[in-house]
Short mmCIF file of C-alpha atoms in Angstrom, two decimals:
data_model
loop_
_atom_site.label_atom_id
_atom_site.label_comp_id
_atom_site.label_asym_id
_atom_site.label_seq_id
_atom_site.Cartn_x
_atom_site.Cartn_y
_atom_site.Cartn_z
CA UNK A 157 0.00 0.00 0.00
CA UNK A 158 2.32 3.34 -1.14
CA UNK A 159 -0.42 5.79 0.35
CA UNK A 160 -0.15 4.50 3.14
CA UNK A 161 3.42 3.78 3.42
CA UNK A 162 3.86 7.44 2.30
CA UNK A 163 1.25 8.65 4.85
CA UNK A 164 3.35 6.70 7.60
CA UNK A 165 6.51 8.66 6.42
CA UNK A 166 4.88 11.58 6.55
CA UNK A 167 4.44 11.59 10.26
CA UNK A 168 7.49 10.32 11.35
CA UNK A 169 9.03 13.29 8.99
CA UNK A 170 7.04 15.87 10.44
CA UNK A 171 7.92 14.09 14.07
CA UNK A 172 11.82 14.38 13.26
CA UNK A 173 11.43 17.72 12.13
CA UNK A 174 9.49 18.75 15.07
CA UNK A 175 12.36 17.54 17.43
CA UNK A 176 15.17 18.66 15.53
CA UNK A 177 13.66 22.21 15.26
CA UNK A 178 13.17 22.11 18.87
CA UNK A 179 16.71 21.22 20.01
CA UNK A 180 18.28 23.36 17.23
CA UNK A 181 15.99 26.48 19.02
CA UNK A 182 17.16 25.31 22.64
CA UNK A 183 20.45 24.69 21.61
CA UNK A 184 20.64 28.44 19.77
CA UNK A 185 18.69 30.21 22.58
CA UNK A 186 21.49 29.19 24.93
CA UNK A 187 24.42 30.16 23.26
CA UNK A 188 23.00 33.75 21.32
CA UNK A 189 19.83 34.56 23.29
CA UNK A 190 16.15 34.20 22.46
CA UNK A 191 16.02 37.01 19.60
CA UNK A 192 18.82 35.05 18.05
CA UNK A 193 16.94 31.71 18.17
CA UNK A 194 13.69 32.74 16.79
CA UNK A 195 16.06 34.25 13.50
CA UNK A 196 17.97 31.39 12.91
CA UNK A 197 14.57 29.22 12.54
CA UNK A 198 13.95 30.80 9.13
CA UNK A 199 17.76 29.80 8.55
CA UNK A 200 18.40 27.39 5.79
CA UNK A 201 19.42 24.44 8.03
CA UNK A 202 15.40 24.25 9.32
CA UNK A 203 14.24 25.47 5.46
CA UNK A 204 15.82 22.45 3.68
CA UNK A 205 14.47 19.86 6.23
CA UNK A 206 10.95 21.74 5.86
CA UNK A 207 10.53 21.47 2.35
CA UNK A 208 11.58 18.41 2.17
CA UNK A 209 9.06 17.13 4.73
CA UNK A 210 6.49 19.39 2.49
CA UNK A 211 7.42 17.59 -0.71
CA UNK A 212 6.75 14.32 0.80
CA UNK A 213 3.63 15.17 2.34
CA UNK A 214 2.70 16.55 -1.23
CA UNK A 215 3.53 13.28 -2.51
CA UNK A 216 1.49 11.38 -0.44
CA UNK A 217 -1.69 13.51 -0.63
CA UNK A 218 -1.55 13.01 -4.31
CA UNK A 219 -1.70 9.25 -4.52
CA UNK A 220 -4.52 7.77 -3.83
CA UNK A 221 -5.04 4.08 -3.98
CA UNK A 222 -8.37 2.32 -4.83
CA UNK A 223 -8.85 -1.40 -3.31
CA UNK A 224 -10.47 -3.75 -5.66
CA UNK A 225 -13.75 -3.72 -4.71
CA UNK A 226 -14.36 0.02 -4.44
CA UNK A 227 -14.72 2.78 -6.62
CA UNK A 228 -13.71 6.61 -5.92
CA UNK A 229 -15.86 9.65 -6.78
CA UNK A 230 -13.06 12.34 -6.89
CA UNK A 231 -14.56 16.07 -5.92
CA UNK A 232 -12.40 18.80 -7.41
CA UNK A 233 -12.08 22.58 -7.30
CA UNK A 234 -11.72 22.73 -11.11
CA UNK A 235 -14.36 20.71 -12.46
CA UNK A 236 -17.10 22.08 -13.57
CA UNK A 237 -19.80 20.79 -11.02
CA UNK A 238 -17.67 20.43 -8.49
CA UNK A 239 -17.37 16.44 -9.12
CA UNK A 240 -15.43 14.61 -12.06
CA UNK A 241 -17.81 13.23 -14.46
CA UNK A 242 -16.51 9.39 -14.15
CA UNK A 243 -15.25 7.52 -10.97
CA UNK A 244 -12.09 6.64 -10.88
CA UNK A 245 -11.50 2.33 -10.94
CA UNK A 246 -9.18 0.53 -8.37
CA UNK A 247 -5.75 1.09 -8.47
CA UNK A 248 -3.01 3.95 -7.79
CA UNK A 249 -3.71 7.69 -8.90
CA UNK A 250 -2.71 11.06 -8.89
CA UNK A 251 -4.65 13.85 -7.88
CA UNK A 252 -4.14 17.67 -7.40
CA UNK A 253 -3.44 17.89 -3.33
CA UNK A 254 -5.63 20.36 -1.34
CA UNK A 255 -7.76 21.01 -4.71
CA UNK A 256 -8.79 17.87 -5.09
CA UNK A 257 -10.24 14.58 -3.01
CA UNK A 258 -11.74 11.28 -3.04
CA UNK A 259 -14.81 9.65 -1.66
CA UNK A 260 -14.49 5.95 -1.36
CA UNK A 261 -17.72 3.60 -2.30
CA UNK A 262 -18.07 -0.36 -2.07
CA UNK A 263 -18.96 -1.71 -4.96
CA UNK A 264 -19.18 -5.70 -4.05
CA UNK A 265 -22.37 -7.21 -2.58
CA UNK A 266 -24.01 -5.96 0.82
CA UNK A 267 -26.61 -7.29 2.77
CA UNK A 268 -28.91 -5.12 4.90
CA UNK A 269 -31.44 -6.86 7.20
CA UNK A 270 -34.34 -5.75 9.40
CA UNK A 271 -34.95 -8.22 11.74
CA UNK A 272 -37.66 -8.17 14.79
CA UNK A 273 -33.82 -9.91 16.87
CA UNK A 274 -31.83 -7.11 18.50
CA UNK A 275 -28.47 -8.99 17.43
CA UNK A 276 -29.44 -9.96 13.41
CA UNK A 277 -30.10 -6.34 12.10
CA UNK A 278 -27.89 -3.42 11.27
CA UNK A 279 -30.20 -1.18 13.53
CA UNK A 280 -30.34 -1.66 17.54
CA UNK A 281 -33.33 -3.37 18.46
CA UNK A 282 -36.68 -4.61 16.85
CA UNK A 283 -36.29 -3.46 13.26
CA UNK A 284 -38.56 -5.76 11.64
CA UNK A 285 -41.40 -4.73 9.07
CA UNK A 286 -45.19 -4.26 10.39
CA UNK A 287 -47.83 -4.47 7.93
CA UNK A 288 -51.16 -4.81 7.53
CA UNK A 289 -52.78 -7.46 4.78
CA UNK A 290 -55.80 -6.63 2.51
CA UNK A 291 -58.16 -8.14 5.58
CA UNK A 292 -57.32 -6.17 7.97
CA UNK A 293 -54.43 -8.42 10.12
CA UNK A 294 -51.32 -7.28 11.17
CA UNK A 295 -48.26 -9.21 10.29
CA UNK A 296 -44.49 -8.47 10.83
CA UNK A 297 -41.74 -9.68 8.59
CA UNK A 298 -38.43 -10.12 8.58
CA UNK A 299 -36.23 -9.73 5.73
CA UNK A 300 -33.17 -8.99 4.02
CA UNK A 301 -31.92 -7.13 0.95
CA UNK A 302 -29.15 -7.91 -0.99
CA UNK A 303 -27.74 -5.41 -3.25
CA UNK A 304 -24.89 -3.44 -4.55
CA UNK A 305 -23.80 -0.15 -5.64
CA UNK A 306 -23.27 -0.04 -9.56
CA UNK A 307 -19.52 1.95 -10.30
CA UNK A 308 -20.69 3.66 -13.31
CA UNK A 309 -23.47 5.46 -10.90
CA UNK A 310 -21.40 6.07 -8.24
CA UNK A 311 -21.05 10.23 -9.41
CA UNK A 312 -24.57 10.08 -9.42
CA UNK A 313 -25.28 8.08 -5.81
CA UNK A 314 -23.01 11.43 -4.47
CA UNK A 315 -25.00 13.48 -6.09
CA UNK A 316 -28.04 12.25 -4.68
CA UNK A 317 -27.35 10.78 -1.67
CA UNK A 318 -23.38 11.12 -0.66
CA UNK A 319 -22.92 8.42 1.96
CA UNK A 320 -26.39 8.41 3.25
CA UNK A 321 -28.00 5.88 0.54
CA UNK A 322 -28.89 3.06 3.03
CA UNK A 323 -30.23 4.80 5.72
CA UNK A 324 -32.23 7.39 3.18
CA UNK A 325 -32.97 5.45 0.42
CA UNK A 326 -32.62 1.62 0.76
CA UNK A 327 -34.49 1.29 4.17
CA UNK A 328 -37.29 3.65 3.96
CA UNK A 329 -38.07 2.47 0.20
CA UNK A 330 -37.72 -1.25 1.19
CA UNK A 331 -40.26 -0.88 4.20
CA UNK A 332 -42.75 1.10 2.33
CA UNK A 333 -42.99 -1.52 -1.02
CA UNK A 334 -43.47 -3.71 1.09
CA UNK A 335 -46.68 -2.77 3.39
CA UNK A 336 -48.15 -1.58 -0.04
CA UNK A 337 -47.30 -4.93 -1.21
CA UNK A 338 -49.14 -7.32 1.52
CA UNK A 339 -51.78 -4.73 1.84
CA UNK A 340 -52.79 -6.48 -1.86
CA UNK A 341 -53.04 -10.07 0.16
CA UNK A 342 -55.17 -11.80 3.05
CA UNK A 343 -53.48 -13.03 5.72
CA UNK A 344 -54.75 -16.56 4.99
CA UNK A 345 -53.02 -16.16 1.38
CA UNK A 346 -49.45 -14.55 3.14
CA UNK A 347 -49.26 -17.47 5.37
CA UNK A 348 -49.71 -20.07 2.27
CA UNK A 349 -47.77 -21.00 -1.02
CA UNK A 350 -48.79 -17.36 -2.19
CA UNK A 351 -45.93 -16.37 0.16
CA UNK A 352 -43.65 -16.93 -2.60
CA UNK A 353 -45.81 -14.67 -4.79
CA UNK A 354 -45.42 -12.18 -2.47
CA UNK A 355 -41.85 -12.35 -2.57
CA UNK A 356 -41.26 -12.41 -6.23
CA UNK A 357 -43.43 -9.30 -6.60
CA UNK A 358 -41.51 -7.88 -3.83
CA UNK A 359 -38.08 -8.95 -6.06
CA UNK A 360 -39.67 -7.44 -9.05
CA UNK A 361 -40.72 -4.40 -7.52
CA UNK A 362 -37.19 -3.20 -5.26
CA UNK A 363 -35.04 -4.49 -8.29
CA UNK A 364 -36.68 -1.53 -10.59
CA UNK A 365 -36.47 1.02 -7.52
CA UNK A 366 -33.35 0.15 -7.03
CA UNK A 367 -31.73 0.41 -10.60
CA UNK A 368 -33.49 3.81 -10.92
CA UNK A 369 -31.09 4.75 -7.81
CA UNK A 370 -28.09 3.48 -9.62
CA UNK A 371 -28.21 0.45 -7.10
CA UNK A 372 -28.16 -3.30 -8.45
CA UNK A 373 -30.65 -5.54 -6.58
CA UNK A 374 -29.58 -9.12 -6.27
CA UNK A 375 -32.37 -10.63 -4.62
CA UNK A 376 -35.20 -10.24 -1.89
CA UNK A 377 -35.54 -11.78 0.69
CA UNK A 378 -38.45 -12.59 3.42
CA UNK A 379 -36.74 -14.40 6.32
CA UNK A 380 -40.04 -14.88 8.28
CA UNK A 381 -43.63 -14.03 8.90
CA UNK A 382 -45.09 -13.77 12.36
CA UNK A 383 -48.90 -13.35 13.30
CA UNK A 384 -50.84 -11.18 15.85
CA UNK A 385 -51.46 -13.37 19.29
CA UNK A 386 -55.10 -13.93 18.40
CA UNK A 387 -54.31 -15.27 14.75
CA UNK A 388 -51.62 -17.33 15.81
CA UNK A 389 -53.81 -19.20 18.22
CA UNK A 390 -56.80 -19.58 15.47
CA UNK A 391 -54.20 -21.49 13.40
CA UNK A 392 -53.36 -23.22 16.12
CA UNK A 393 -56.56 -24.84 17.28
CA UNK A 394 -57.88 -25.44 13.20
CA UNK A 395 -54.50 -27.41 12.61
CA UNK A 396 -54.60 -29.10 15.88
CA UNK A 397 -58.67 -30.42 14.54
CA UNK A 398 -57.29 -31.25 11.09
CA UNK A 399 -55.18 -33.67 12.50
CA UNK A 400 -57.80 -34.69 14.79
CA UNK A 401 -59.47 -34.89 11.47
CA UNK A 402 -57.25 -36.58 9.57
CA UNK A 403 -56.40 -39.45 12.24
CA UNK A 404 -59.64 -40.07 12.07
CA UNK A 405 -59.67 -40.76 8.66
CA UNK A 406 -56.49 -43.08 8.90
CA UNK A 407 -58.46 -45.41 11.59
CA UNK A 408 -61.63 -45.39 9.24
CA UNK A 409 -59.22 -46.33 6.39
CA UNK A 410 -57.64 -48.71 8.74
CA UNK A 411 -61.21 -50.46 9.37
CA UNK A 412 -62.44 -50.28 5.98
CA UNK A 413 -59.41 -51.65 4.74
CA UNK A 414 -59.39 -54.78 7.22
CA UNK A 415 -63.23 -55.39 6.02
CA UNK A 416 -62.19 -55.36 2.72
CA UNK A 417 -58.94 -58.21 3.61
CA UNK A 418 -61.81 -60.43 5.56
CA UNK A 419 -64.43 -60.42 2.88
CA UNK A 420 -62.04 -61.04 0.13
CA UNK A 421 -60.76 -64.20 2.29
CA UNK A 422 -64.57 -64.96 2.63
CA UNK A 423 -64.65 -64.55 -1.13
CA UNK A 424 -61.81 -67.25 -1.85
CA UNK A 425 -63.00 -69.84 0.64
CA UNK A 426 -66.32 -69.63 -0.71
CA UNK A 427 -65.06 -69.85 -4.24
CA UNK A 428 -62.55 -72.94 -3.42
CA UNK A 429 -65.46 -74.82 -2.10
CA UNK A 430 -67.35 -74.17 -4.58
CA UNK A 431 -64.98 -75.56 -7.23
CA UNK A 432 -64.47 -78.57 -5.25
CA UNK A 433 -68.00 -78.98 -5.31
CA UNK A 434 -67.91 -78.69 -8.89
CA UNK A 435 -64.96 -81.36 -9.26
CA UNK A 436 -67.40 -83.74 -7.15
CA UNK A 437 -70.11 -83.47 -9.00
CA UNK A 438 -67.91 -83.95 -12.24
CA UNK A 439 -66.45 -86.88 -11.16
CA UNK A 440 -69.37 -88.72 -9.78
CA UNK A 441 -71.16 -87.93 -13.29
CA UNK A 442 -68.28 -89.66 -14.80
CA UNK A 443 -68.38 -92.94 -12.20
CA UNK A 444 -70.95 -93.57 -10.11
CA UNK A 445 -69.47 -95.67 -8.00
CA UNK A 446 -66.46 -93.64 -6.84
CA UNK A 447 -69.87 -92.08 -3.96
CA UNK A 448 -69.85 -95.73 -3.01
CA UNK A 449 -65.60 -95.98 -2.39
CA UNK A 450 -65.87 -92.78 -0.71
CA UNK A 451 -68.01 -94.30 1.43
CA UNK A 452 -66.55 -97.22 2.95
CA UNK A 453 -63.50 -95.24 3.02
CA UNK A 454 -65.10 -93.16 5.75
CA UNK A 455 -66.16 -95.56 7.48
CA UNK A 456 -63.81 -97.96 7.56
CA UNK A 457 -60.98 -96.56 9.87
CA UNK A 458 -62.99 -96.45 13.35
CA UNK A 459 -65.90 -98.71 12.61
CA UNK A 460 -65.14 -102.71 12.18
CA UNK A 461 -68.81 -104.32 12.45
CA UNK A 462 -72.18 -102.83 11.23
CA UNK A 463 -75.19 -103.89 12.38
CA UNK A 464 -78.06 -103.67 9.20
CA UNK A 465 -81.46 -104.39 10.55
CA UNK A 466 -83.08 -107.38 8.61
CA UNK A 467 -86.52 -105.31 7.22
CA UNK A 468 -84.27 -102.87 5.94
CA UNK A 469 -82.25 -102.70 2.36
CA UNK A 470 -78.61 -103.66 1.70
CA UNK A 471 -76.49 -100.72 0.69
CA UNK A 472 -73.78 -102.74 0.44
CA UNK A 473 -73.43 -107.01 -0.89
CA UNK A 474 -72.90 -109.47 1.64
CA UNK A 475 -68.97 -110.45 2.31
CA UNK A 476 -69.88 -114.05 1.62
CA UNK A 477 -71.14 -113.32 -1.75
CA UNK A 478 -70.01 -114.50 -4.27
CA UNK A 479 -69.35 -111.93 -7.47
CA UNK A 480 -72.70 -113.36 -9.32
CA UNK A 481 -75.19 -113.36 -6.41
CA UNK A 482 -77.01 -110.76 -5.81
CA UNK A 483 -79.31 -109.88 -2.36
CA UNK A 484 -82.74 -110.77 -1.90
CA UNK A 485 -84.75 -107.33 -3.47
CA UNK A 486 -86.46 -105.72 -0.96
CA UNK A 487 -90.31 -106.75 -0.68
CA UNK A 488 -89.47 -110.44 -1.55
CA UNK A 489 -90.64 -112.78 0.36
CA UNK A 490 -87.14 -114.17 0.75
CA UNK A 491 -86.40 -111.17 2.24
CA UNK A 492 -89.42 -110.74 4.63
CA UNK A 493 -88.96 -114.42 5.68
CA UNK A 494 -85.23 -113.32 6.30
CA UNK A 495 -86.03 -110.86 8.38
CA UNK A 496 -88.08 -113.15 10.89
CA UNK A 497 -86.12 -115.87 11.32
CA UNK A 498 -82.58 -114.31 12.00
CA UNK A 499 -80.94 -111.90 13.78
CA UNK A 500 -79.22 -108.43 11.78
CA UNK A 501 -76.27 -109.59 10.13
CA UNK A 502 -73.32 -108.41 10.14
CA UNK A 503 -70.41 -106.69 8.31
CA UNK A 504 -66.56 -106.87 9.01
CA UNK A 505 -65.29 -104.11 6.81
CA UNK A 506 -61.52 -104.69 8.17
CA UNK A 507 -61.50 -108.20 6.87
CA UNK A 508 -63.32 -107.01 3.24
CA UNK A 509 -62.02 -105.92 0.67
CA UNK A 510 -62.88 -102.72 -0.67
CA UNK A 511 -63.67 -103.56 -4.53
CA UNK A 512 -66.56 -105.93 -3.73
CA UNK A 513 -68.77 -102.96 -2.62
CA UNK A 514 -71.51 -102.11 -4.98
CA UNK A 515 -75.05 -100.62 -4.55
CA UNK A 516 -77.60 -102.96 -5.98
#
């Protein structure tokens, strides 16, 4: 930094020079008198040490540096306005000492917030936004702005507003776009997905203000919302019954859905015994004695004898017949004789075979 390197020279010039006047006046005053020390200051030994301290102080009032991310706005005695027309870019240059000076300006990317927290904003305190939306709620909003100043407009930001472009122009403007702006929406509509309307209107709205100003709006930005007591506890209580609501729902959906599993199970079992049904009747229409095999099979694992009472039909043949007899028909006298004389006979299906079962 050669401003300030020269600026640092400067004062420890001026601070030799000082001292070294001072002990050349002491020493003089001692030795010649007073009257003799106050004419030998103007004496070339103090005049060559002067302008040399001069010349460097010169120096260093007529470079000025410029840091990268500023511009300068350089306000002269022989311009015309007062002001040069163009800013002067980062770097190192020369200007006319004691006719001539420069205002610094940032150029690169600042953020002021207003915040309803003491600590967050650039102002002390609650600096957040009250509003009031189209149906008659208040609301208060925090937010931030993000925005720079342009260097080609930086002669016309002095003009206008020398330093004083945030607190004159950026804040007040912000604040008042944006109660005009929710004034257009319900509350109902601020605190839904329409918030995001709000805030690209917002954007829309500050970026033109702000390049009218010869400021560069990057973007808007609306940290949070907060509601009045009473709304905040309306919300509250018609969230709290929509879950109420909606729980509800998930147990009726829960029931329904259960009902729906149990009568589709009734649904299959019903259907699987009714195909087996089917499959029965098929296959006894295709052998009529498979009812008869199904039958003894039934009965044969628990039961050994059967008792048949002797006025009643055969279902089955006798075990001692042989393949070509056949039993007395029922009504015959055979048959009624049969059934006086003798006791029920019986049947030992564990000893018989299965295949001589037929129904007469």
């Amino acid at each position: 930094m050669i401003d300030s390197l020269l600026d640092l020279i400067t004062i420890i010039a001026w601070s030799l020079l000082g001292l070294y006047t001072l002990l050349f006046f002491v020493r003089t005053t001692q030795r010649h008198g007073v009257t003799t020390g106050l004419r030998r200051l103007l004496s070339f030994r103090l005049l060559l040490p002067l302008a040399l301290v001069i010349g460097l102080n010169m120096l260093g009032m007529s470079l000025v540096y410029i840091t990268p991310p500023q511009v300068g706005v350089v306000l002269s005695v022989t311009a015309p306005k007062g002001v040069r027309p163009q800013p002067i870019q980062s770097g190192l240059h020369w200007i006319i000492p004691f006719v001539e000076r420069v205002t610094h300006y940032p150029i690169a990317w600042q953020t002021y917030t207003m915040s309803s927290n003491p600590l967050e904003g650039q102002e002390i305190g609650d600096d957040s936004i009250t509003a009031r939306t189209n149906d008659g709620q208040e609301v208060i909003l925090d937010c931030s702005i993000l925005f720079r100043l342009r260097g080609e407009q930086a002669v016309r930001i002095y003009i206008d507003w020398q330093e004083r472009y945030i607190t004159d122009f950026v804040r007040p403007v912000t604040r008042g776009i944006v109660r005009t702006r929710v004034s257009q929406f319900t509350v109902d509509e601020v605190n839904s997905s329409r918030r995001a309307d709000l805030e690209a209107e917002l954007n829309l709205l500050l970026e033109e203000e702000f390049r009218d100003k010869g400021l560069e709006l990057d973007q808007f930005v609306l940290r949070n919302i907060a509601f009045s007591p009473e709304y905040a506890s309306a919300i509250e209580h018609k969230q709290v019954a929509e879950q109420q609501i909606l729980q509800k729902q998930h147990e009726a959906e829960q029931i329904r859905t259960l009902a729906e599993g149990e009568a589709a199970a009734v649904r299959i079992k019903a259907q699987a015994e009714a195909d087996g049904l089917k499959f029965i009747a098929d296959a006894l229409a295709k052998d009529e004695k498979l009812l008869t095999h199904e039958y003894i099979s039934k009965l044969s694992p628990g039961i050994r004898v059967i008792l048949v009472p002797s006025d009643n039909p055969f279902l089955l043949p006798l075990p001692n017949m042989e393949p070509d007899e056949q039993p007395f028909p029922i009504g015959s006298p055979e048959g009624s004789s049969l059934g006086k004389t003798e006791s029920p006979p019986s049947i030992d299906l564990q000893n018989q075979p299965v295949e001589k079962a037929s129904i007469p």
